[in-house]
XYZ file of C-alpha atoms in Angstrom:
665
model
C 109.405 82.927 141.637
C 108.645 86.423 142.926
C 109.957 87.933 145.202
C 106.867 87.317 148.066
C 107.242 84.114 147.261
C 111.064 83.682 147.639
C 110.690 85.309 150.905
C 108.437 82.721 152.000
C 110.648 80.065 150.986
C 113.305 81.370 153.544
C 111.205 82.012 156.402
C 109.236 79.577 158.676
C 105.667 80.839 159.870
C 105.949 78.939 163.069
C 109.021 80.641 163.974
C 107.962 83.878 163.043
C 104.450 83.586 164.874
C 106.371 81.866 168.355
C 108.211 84.758 168.628
C 105.017 86.699 169.917
C 102.555 83.954 170.549
C 103.002 80.706 172.611
C 102.335 77.891 170.488
C 101.593 74.234 171.466
C 101.885 71.111 168.843
C 98.500 69.857 167.536
C 98.888 66.810 165.617
C 100.487 68.126 162.708
C 99.938 71.940 163.224
C 100.332 74.354 166.595
C 97.787 75.932 168.488
C 97.496 79.252 170.563
C 95.832 82.116 172.264
C 95.306 84.586 168.939
C 97.247 87.629 169.322
C 94.689 89.650 167.692
C 91.489 89.326 170.290
C 90.963 89.077 173.810
C 90.720 85.201 174.544
C 92.503 83.383 177.539
C 89.882 79.924 177.597
C 90.511 78.881 174.040
C 93.254 78.761 171.944
C 91.614 79.006 168.857
C 94.413 80.283 166.908
C 96.369 77.923 164.485
C 99.594 77.769 162.326
C 99.722 74.967 159.612
C 103.376 74.556 158.715
C 102.827 72.507 155.460
C 101.046 74.843 154.128
C 102.862 78.377 155.801
C 99.284 79.765 156.995
C 97.194 80.589 159.917
C 94.048 80.991 161.191
C 91.840 82.252 163.858
C 88.724 80.254 164.787
C 87.525 82.174 167.259
C 85.742 85.806 167.052
C 88.733 87.336 164.427
C 87.872 84.804 161.586
C 90.748 85.636 159.583
C 93.689 84.041 158.655
C 96.289 84.069 156.050
C 100.284 83.741 155.149
C 103.159 85.095 156.443
C 102.665 88.757 155.283
C 99.336 88.941 156.342
C 100.118 87.832 159.945
C 103.019 90.522 160.211
C 101.126 93.207 159.074
C 97.970 92.594 161.331
C 100.530 92.056 164.060
C 102.539 95.529 163.545
C 100.498 97.722 161.914
C 102.583 97.520 158.698
C 101.674 98.440 155.088
C 102.589 96.013 152.257
C 105.819 97.859 151.525
C 106.838 98.111 154.823
C 106.474 94.497 155.387
C 107.713 93.591 152.392
C 111.036 95.508 153.021
C 111.183 93.863 156.947
C 110.886 90.191 155.623
C 112.953 90.537 152.637
C 115.800 91.401 155.182
C 115.265 88.941 157.698
C 115.209 86.408 154.900
C 118.033 87.469 152.887
C 116.445 89.029 150.100
C 117.662 91.924 148.320
C 114.746 93.700 146.719
C 115.237 95.188 143.380
C 115.340 98.972 143.219
C 113.172 100.888 140.871
C 115.044 102.858 138.077
C 113.716 105.211 135.708
C 114.187 102.312 132.760
C 111.761 100.040 134.258
C 108.412 101.161 133.482
C 109.474 100.361 129.842
C 111.151 97.698 130.509
C 108.129 96.521 132.040
C 105.843 97.692 128.902
C 108.115 95.714 126.858
C 107.909 92.597 128.699
C 104.109 92.640 128.781
C 103.764 92.822 125.159
C 106.339 89.978 124.919
C 104.240 87.877 126.933
C 100.962 88.836 125.243
C 102.821 87.900 122.186
C 103.799 84.850 123.165
C 100.050 83.883 124.490
C 99.049 84.890 120.598
C 101.455 82.522 119.463
C 99.977 79.791 121.326
C 96.892 80.327 120.217
C 98.196 80.926 116.281
C 99.610 77.532 116.552
C 97.055 75.853 118.250
C 94.884 76.701 116.302
C 96.747 75.199 112.741
C 96.963 72.261 114.777
C 93.286 71.588 115.066
C 92.295 73.225 111.606
C 95.072 73.591 109.134
C 95.168 70.867 106.488
C 98.782 70.941 106.648
C 98.756 69.966 110.384
C 97.488 66.748 109.687
C 100.750 65.366 110.141
C 101.374 66.639 113.704
C 97.995 65.494 114.263
C 98.449 61.828 113.524
C 101.810 61.906 115.550
C 99.731 62.876 118.771
C 97.282 60.166 117.892
C 100.066 57.734 117.631
C 101.549 59.181 120.971
C 97.404 58.237 122.229
C 97.179 61.971 123.385
C 93.154 62.738 124.099
C 91.791 65.929 123.136
C 91.565 66.725 126.510
C 95.025 66.778 127.128
C 95.752 68.402 123.993
C 93.517 71.395 124.962
C 94.641 71.108 128.668
C 98.834 71.845 126.938
C 97.631 73.735 124.302
C 99.249 71.705 121.715
C 100.309 73.557 118.150
C 101.758 73.202 114.901
C 104.438 75.252 113.064
C 103.615 75.814 109.017
C 106.303 74.341 107.036
C 107.276 77.944 106.256
C 110.209 80.429 106.432
C 107.972 83.868 106.996
C 104.402 82.189 107.817
C 104.840 83.142 111.573
C 106.579 86.224 110.551
C 104.310 87.534 108.350
C 101.214 86.376 110.657
C 102.439 88.790 113.688
C 103.688 91.516 111.178
C 100.031 92.200 110.373
C 99.177 91.880 113.937
C 101.325 95.190 114.482
C 104.476 93.100 115.816
C 107.456 93.972 114.800
C 110.763 91.711 113.872
C 112.692 93.208 116.384
C 109.580 92.181 118.907
C 109.374 88.364 117.342
C 113.090 88.252 117.544
C 113.552 89.294 121.337
C 110.397 86.746 121.955
C 112.349 84.189 119.979
C 109.717 83.352 117.422
C 112.347 84.658 114.983
C 115.721 83.505 114.012
C 118.678 85.747 112.304
C 121.309 84.713 110.039
C 124.148 87.309 111.330
C 125.949 86.931 108.457
C 123.025 88.009 105.860
C 121.403 89.934 108.153
C 118.166 87.765 107.148
C 115.365 87.246 109.618
C 112.840 83.981 109.390
C 110.456 81.532 111.457
C 112.513 79.565 114.247
C 109.827 77.077 114.291
C 108.942 75.242 111.037
C 107.328 71.947 110.412
C 106.983 71.641 114.201
C 104.738 70.148 117.342
C 104.412 73.087 119.119
C 104.455 72.501 123.022
C 103.845 76.004 125.367
C 105.861 76.244 128.112
C 104.289 77.917 130.679
C 106.008 79.809 134.378
C 104.617 78.681 137.228
C 101.838 81.006 137.427
C 100.812 80.048 133.688
C 101.926 82.101 131.750
C 103.308 81.099 128.085
C 107.128 81.985 128.383
C 108.700 79.907 124.914
C 108.009 76.768 123.176
C 109.615 73.739 122.917
C 109.118 72.033 119.291
C 109.522 69.034 118.306
C 110.485 68.009 114.919
C 107.894 65.816 112.456
C 110.377 65.190 110.474
C 112.212 61.622 110.253
C 115.754 62.808 110.638
C 114.741 66.026 111.609
C 117.474 67.625 113.298
C 117.628 68.702 116.426
C 114.700 66.349 117.806
C 113.437 69.209 120.095
C 114.263 72.819 119.462
C 113.748 75.018 122.653
C 113.111 79.243 122.635
C 116.080 80.699 123.087
C 116.834 82.682 126.387
C 114.650 85.641 126.018
C 113.657 88.156 128.986
C 110.861 86.133 130.057
C 112.275 82.357 129.268
C 115.239 80.802 131.172
C 115.187 77.144 131.330
C 117.103 76.511 134.139
C 114.567 78.392 136.179
C 111.464 76.422 134.914
C 110.113 73.040 135.031
C 107.405 72.068 132.862
C 103.859 71.543 133.452
C 104.653 72.712 137.046
C 101.662 75.335 136.384
C 98.878 72.353 135.940
C 100.830 70.036 138.341
C 100.994 72.161 141.642
C 98.111 70.786 143.143
C 98.670 67.223 142.304
C 102.262 67.575 143.951
C 100.831 69.025 146.932
C 98.233 65.695 147.789
C 100.919 63.529 146.621
C 103.663 65.437 148.957
C 106.068 64.047 146.164
C 107.335 65.637 142.675
C 108.550 63.266 140.283
C 110.943 64.582 137.861
C 111.062 62.838 134.502
C 113.233 64.176 130.847
C 110.304 64.705 128.590
C 107.397 66.767 127.554
C 105.421 63.878 126.489
C 106.464 62.127 129.742
C 104.415 65.019 131.557
C 101.724 64.632 129.053
C 101.000 61.107 129.473
C 101.243 61.180 133.206
C 98.658 63.919 133.509
C 96.256 61.890 131.075
C 96.646 59.012 133.279
C 95.607 60.838 136.310
C 99.491 61.083 138.120
C 99.289 64.981 138.334
C 102.656 65.384 140.410
C 104.853 65.001 137.412
C 106.975 67.624 136.049
C 110.076 67.554 133.587
C 113.157 69.580 134.037
C 113.753 70.598 130.721
C 117.072 68.752 129.571
C 119.339 70.026 131.959
C 120.738 69.335 135.427
C 118.303 69.832 138.046
C 119.179 73.177 139.476
C 118.664 74.756 143.043
C 116.500 77.286 141.704
C 114.117 74.624 140.250
C 114.064 72.623 143.298
C 113.184 75.460 145.333
C 110.022 76.078 143.129
C 108.985 72.548 143.943
C 110.221 72.958 147.532
C 107.108 75.277 147.816
C 105.007 72.260 147.234
C 106.573 69.474 148.752
C 110.002 67.977 150.388
C 110.429 64.722 148.099
C 111.530 65.174 144.769
C 111.928 61.580 142.551
C 114.345 61.810 139.913
C 113.357 59.239 136.668
C 115.906 58.252 135.138
C 115.883 56.040 132.056
C 118.170 53.249 131.328
C 120.841 54.608 129.262
C 121.381 58.185 131.730
C 121.497 56.040 134.813
C 123.921 53.387 133.275
C 127.288 52.862 135.214
C 129.336 54.584 132.955
C 127.233 57.871 132.479
C 126.291 57.956 136.708
C 130.221 57.306 137.121
C 131.036 59.992 134.508
C 128.842 62.512 136.159
C 130.480 62.095 140.244
C 134.199 63.620 138.779
C 135.243 65.648 141.066
C 136.397 67.705 138.321
C 132.953 67.791 136.551
C 135.552 69.206 133.669
C 132.432 69.301 131.364
C 130.834 72.169 133.190
C 132.814 74.554 131.061
C 131.420 73.414 127.748
C 128.047 73.334 126.913
C 126.453 70.215 127.608
C 123.522 68.627 129.009
C 124.315 67.127 132.419
C 120.816 65.049 133.103
C 122.002 63.778 136.491
C 124.374 65.282 138.679
C 124.645 63.500 141.555
C 126.735 65.863 143.738
C 124.894 68.198 142.758
C 121.802 66.637 144.272
C 123.350 65.860 147.436
C 124.273 69.795 147.647
C 120.866 70.660 147.295
C 119.608 68.043 149.465
C 121.547 69.638 152.292
C 120.636 73.123 151.625
C 117.226 72.371 150.994
C 116.440 69.633 153.920
C 115.218 68.076 151.144
C 114.500 64.205 150.142
C 115.770 63.610 146.822
C 115.339 60.053 145.515
C 116.266 58.288 142.310
C 114.539 55.673 139.900
C 115.934 53.588 136.771
C 113.097 52.719 134.711
C 112.811 49.328 132.175
C 115.829 49.333 129.728
C 114.171 50.604 126.509
C 111.119 52.346 128.417
C 110.306 55.964 129.057
C 107.614 57.258 131.366
C 105.488 57.655 128.538
C 105.677 54.296 127.058
C 105.155 52.592 130.991
C 102.207 54.780 131.811
C 100.654 53.602 128.427
C 101.338 49.811 128.123
C 100.496 49.444 131.854
C 99.377 52.471 134.016
C 99.692 50.341 137.484
C 103.637 50.128 136.790
C 104.048 53.513 136.969
C 103.409 54.099 141.291
C 105.101 51.018 141.856
C 108.459 52.471 140.322
C 107.851 55.747 141.745
C 107.782 53.629 145.395
C 111.134 52.389 144.875
C 113.202 55.160 144.300
C 116.150 55.211 146.560
C 117.851 58.281 148.012
C 120.861 59.432 145.786
C 123.774 58.035 147.580
C 122.005 54.439 148.149
C 120.900 54.903 144.426
C 124.820 55.647 143.266
C 126.139 53.099 145.645
C 124.275 50.554 143.962
C 124.833 51.727 140.087
C 128.662 51.617 141.245
C 128.825 48.511 142.099
C 126.986 46.518 139.997
C 129.152 43.738 138.095
C 132.164 45.004 139.906
C 134.378 42.147 140.484
C 134.940 41.689 144.329
C 138.328 40.375 143.911
C 139.579 43.609 142.271
C 141.561 45.499 145.089
C 142.136 48.576 142.526
C 138.491 48.314 141.187
C 137.142 48.757 144.762
C 139.332 51.194 145.409
C 138.441 53.536 142.440
C 134.440 52.827 143.062
C 135.122 54.311 147.114
C 137.084 57.379 145.370
C 134.224 58.332 143.350
C 131.411 57.649 145.732
C 132.939 59.006 148.958
C 132.758 63.014 148.036
C 129.116 62.164 148.056
C 129.132 60.620 151.405
C 131.542 63.332 152.655
C 128.844 65.740 151.337
C 126.119 64.972 153.325
C 125.588 67.522 155.887
C 123.139 64.816 158.472
C 126.176 63.140 160.485
C 123.683 60.150 161.379
C 122.823 59.829 157.411
C 126.446 60.047 156.978
C 127.439 57.520 158.914
C 124.922 55.242 157.210
C 126.335 55.478 154.089
C 130.324 55.131 155.408
C 128.567 51.871 156.772
C 126.658 51.123 153.520
C 129.562 51.445 151.120
C 131.801 49.524 153.460
C 129.224 46.520 153.167
C 128.451 46.596 149.352
C 132.697 46.380 149.072
C 133.254 43.830 151.919
C 136.029 45.789 153.440
C 136.310 47.070 157.191
C 135.226 50.833 157.703
C 138.256 52.029 158.985
C 139.835 51.175 155.928
C 137.549 52.672 153.556
C 138.025 56.076 156.295
C 141.490 56.012 155.372
C 141.091 56.838 151.775
C 142.724 59.837 150.886
C 140.997 61.454 148.045
C 142.552 63.644 144.742
C 141.880 67.223 145.409
C 139.295 68.940 143.501
C 140.655 71.281 140.304
C 140.013 74.750 140.713
C 137.118 76.123 138.586
C 134.723 78.598 137.795
C 131.711 78.399 139.742
C 128.408 78.921 137.860
C 126.216 81.655 138.257
C 123.595 79.065 140.226
C 126.173 78.167 142.282
C 127.444 81.430 143.331
C 124.248 82.839 144.996
C 125.227 83.110 148.881
C 122.803 80.872 150.945
C 120.946 82.484 153.661
C 121.935 81.184 156.964
C 118.278 80.007 157.452
C 117.070 77.271 156.776
C 114.668 77.487 153.734
C 111.322 75.902 154.703
C 108.291 75.456 152.503
C 106.234 77.986 151.353
C 102.696 77.090 149.913
C 100.463 79.666 148.522
C 96.651 79.463 150.287
C 93.531 81.523 150.691
C 93.046 84.298 152.888
C 90.138 84.115 155.099
C 87.896 81.241 154.630
C 90.645 78.886 153.208
C 93.768 79.290 155.050
C 93.987 75.506 156.504
C 96.261 73.040 154.854
C 94.982 70.940 152.658
C 95.869 66.783 152.759
C 94.873 67.858 149.053
C 93.142 70.561 146.963
C 90.347 68.689 145.382
C 87.450 70.258 143.489
C 87.911 73.758 141.866
C 91.389 73.607 142.945
C 93.785 76.745 143.914
C 94.494 77.408 140.178
C 90.991 78.151 139.366
C 90.484 80.273 141.772
C 93.864 82.041 141.078
C 92.505 82.691 137.667
C 89.333 84.269 138.636
C 91.341 86.485 141.339
C 93.512 87.531 138.513
C 90.692 88.090 135.846
C 88.928 89.965 138.821
C 91.680 92.665 139.343
C 92.381 92.765 135.560
C 88.642 93.829 134.863
C 88.879 96.239 138.112
C 92.273 98.018 136.985
C 90.534 98.416 133.355
C 87.420 99.856 134.783
C 87.794 100.898 138.248
C 84.211 101.677 139.025
C 82.911 98.301 138.419
C 83.992 97.276 142.071
C 81.347 99.580 143.467
C 78.795 98.046 141.458
C 79.589 94.223 142.459
C 79.991 95.261 145.628
C 76.388 96.990 145.610
C 75.268 93.454 144.270
C 76.895 91.905 146.879
C 75.087 93.348 149.342
C 71.791 93.034 147.843
C 72.791 88.858 148.191
C 73.177 89.216 151.233
C 77.260 88.893 151.334
C 79.671 90.830 152.040
C 81.613 93.569 149.892
C 85.301 92.322 148.346
C 88.006 92.826 150.461
C 91.886 92.361 150.558
C 91.103 89.246 152.503
C 89.013 87.724 149.746
C 92.285 87.459 147.593
C 95.418 84.271 147.942
C 98.409 86.633 146.804
C 100.106 89.406 149.185
C 100.693 91.321 146.340
C 96.961 91.189 145.008
C 95.797 92.437 148.708
C 98.173 95.610 148.200
C 96.922 96.304 145.260
C 93.299 96.306 145.907
C 93.749 98.082 148.963
C 95.686 100.912 146.845
C 92.978 100.748 144.211
C 90.483 101.459 146.867
C 92.300 104.142 148.277
C 92.561 105.670 145.093
C 88.919 105.209 144.253
C 88.236 107.161 147.377
C 90.256 109.795 146.510
C 89.338 110.623 142.878
C 86.114 109.483 140.686
C 88.491 108.615 137.494
C 91.429 106.454 138.241
C 93.696 105.506 135.706
C 96.428 102.771 135.035
C 99.521 105.061 135.279
C 98.083 106.383 138.705
C 97.898 103.277 139.824
C 101.170 102.171 138.149
C 103.372 105.419 139.672
C 101.633 104.620 142.993
C 102.958 101.020 143.631
C 106.793 100.119 144.465
C 108.573 97.109 142.064
C 107.332 94.216 143.690
C 103.784 95.027 143.339
C 104.611 96.866 139.530
C 105.736 93.206 138.752
C 102.242 91.425 139.733
C 100.558 94.346 138.146
C 102.374 93.909 134.652
C 101.151 89.985 134.945
C 97.626 91.327 135.551
C 97.617 93.409 132.436
C 98.681 90.929 130.409
C 95.990 88.599 130.385
C 92.815 88.662 127.651
C 90.931 91.258 127.584
C 86.881 90.368 128.399
C 84.976 91.567 124.777
C 82.007 92.175 126.817
C 81.754 96.350 127.287
C 78.587 96.881 129.614
C 78.563 97.536 132.689
C 76.280 95.649 134.493
C 76.986 92.172 132.298
C 80.613 92.442 133.659
C 79.850 93.492 137.321
C 77.170 90.348 136.842
C 79.929 87.888 135.657
C 82.395 89.123 138.633
C 80.043 88.941 141.225
C 79.403 85.347 140.028
C 83.300 84.853 139.761
C 83.458 86.084 143.817
C 80.150 83.871 144.627
C 82.666 81.113 143.466
C 85.687 81.314 144.271
C 84.414 81.967 147.952
C 82.305 78.488 147.585
C 85.276 76.738 146.476
C 87.328 78.290 149.772
C 84.556 77.356 151.956
C 83.753 73.700 150.737
C 87.863 73.200 150.825
C 87.826 74.417 154.419
C 84.910 71.927 155.521
C 86.775 69.357 153.899
C 89.931 70.309 155.944
C 88.513 70.948 158.908
C 86.552 67.368 158.746
C 90.479 65.990 158.274
C 91.535 68.156 161.375
C 88.546 67.018 163.222
C 89.685 63.240 162.542
C 93.371 64.147 163.965
C 92.135 65.886 167.125
C 90.078 62.685 167.916
C 93.064 60.398 167.590
C 95.234 63.060 169.125
C 92.687 62.991 172.190
C 93.347 67.000 171.629
C 89.505 67.673 173.082
C 90.489 71.790 172.780
C 90.679 71.634 169.164
C 88.177 68.882 169.250
C 85.737 71.419 170.582
C 86.874 74.415 167.794
C 86.409 71.788 165.176
C 83.305 70.714 165.843
C 81.721 74.496 166.122
C 83.227 74.686 162.425
C 81.569 71.958 161.177
C 78.337 73.575 162.482
C 78.894 76.835 161.155
C 80.578 76.178 157.459
C 77.471 73.789 155.592
C 75.519 77.140 156.658
C 77.733 79.430 154.982
C 77.835 77.063 152.015
C 73.926 77.697 152.047
C 74.254 80.769 152.115
C 76.369 81.215 149.379
C 74.586 78.770 146.935
C 71.589 80.772 147.598
C 73.292 84.116 146.720
C 74.779 82.578 143.627
C 71.470 80.957 142.571
C 69.902 84.334 142.717
C 72.670 86.446 141.030
C 72.195 83.850 138.301
C 68.679 84.345 137.589
C 68.964 87.976 137.842
C 71.734 87.749 135.197
C 69.993 85.035 133.165
C 66.571 87.786 132.810
C 69.049 90.791 131.991
C 70.731 88.702 129.186
C 67.392 87.958 128.097
C 66.107 91.742 127.992
C 68.900 92.777 125.967
C 68.320 89.953 123.644
C 64.709 91.122 123.564
C 65.829 94.918 122.980
C 64.298 95.856 126.573
C 67.793 97.905 127.175
């Protein structure tokens, strides 16, 4: 999670806007008079809580997120907005240190190495004769070619130094391979060797799609361990990652629910079957950091436990107040008390399902896909689930057994923050145990043994209740989605990141791109074209540097940015570089990219306005209705204009390519 995302996850845009704009409810959204232009007749300014975005449907025709609003309202630059909003959200900004530049450079190189390693393993999987066993294993798991490509499955040769030799020849040192987790060192002998050998390689990506490590499944019958993950590195920390989140963000938003499973294969099988809201928790107990990542896309989480992990004995063990196991290196997959704490702090809805005995999501989805959504729909709130499991098979004539169950469940109930919900479970537990609720409330719980808190638990919780944050488009697409369909935000993110990467590499290409856009009767590229606050700030700075000097270097750009923007620039520089070198061809490609993402944004907005129009009709909101009807007249015209520009640009690009092929240039 970036600093800006962390800030947006802790602040509610409705609260921020309400300080200067009088808002009223309009369906699920809020409406008011735009603070950026004179208007006292029609409240054309809307704030969308679900996506934490705003948009003016009036004269401004602008929109954006929290940062774009406060920057426009206060006249702040990005740095000022970041500092003020961070202070308000209780987020500490990382100070710029003299060594940071070298550290950033090393991390950039590590990210590039991991991407190259993923490509290397993937090509081995597809083509190496030695990978036949891996291909057969994947075929037995019924994974299709599209799924294999989507998750970039790979194969590590059964060799002690194949990976090491390959990347040594590419210019990477053993120390860099060790830092990336691709090599292992024997501390006694001082020898270094490949960490992954004869394993199916599963790249693990962060929320932005950057490869940060690997999960590797053994292909040997009795291979130990069954799954071997990358060690903790500068980029890989499994307590901060959720497998599959990069490809499931849109699905989670659409379903308004995230289903959390235990295995990589579960995620792949779910994705293949069309269930695109599934992520895996990397084998550890869910951390608040992981849930905060998910909270940007939904408030409801469903934890899918296999029958063994959810058995009564394991569940009751996880409820022990002391939780002695936390002092040791163990995998705690179901921590009921931790989940209840997370629910309260995040104002989330966490539910649990138990899968049929002997089945996991992979099996269920393969054998009977229709059964999966039914199981998910049966998920119970954490405390209700624990009560049902703890009392299953309980002898209701055994008073001591009932007391033991009460002593284990009551800490969960007492940790619930909402008083109505807490009282509900007092009553439910009393009914289930067939005892008087007053007797239940008199039970004294043993004192908690003191223990050392984990780093995850020692973080100060801000007084402000965290609110959901969604990354949405500025400009045309700043309306909440019911479902991000078609060319989703992931494709647009990638196009915009690649655009900035090319612009950083060749600063003057933006001048040619803008000229061609004008020739197509389209507006020039501005910061409002971009989704991320960081990207908007970077392109503004690029324009400033280009205006000041005909030659702009990456070092100049780097030195002109503060830490948060340097972190984003670091990521942009790790993106693959286009082999194309001719300025005309590059600018053609970038113009088409701009037109494509604008077209995707307008089409998405058109879909959303239709949905909002339907809501306004149901609510009888005549003012909102008039605004949306006007948009439905204007947006199709914008689609036609963009399509016309794209067709014209495509034809020009084809002619240039043909001329080049014929040797005319």
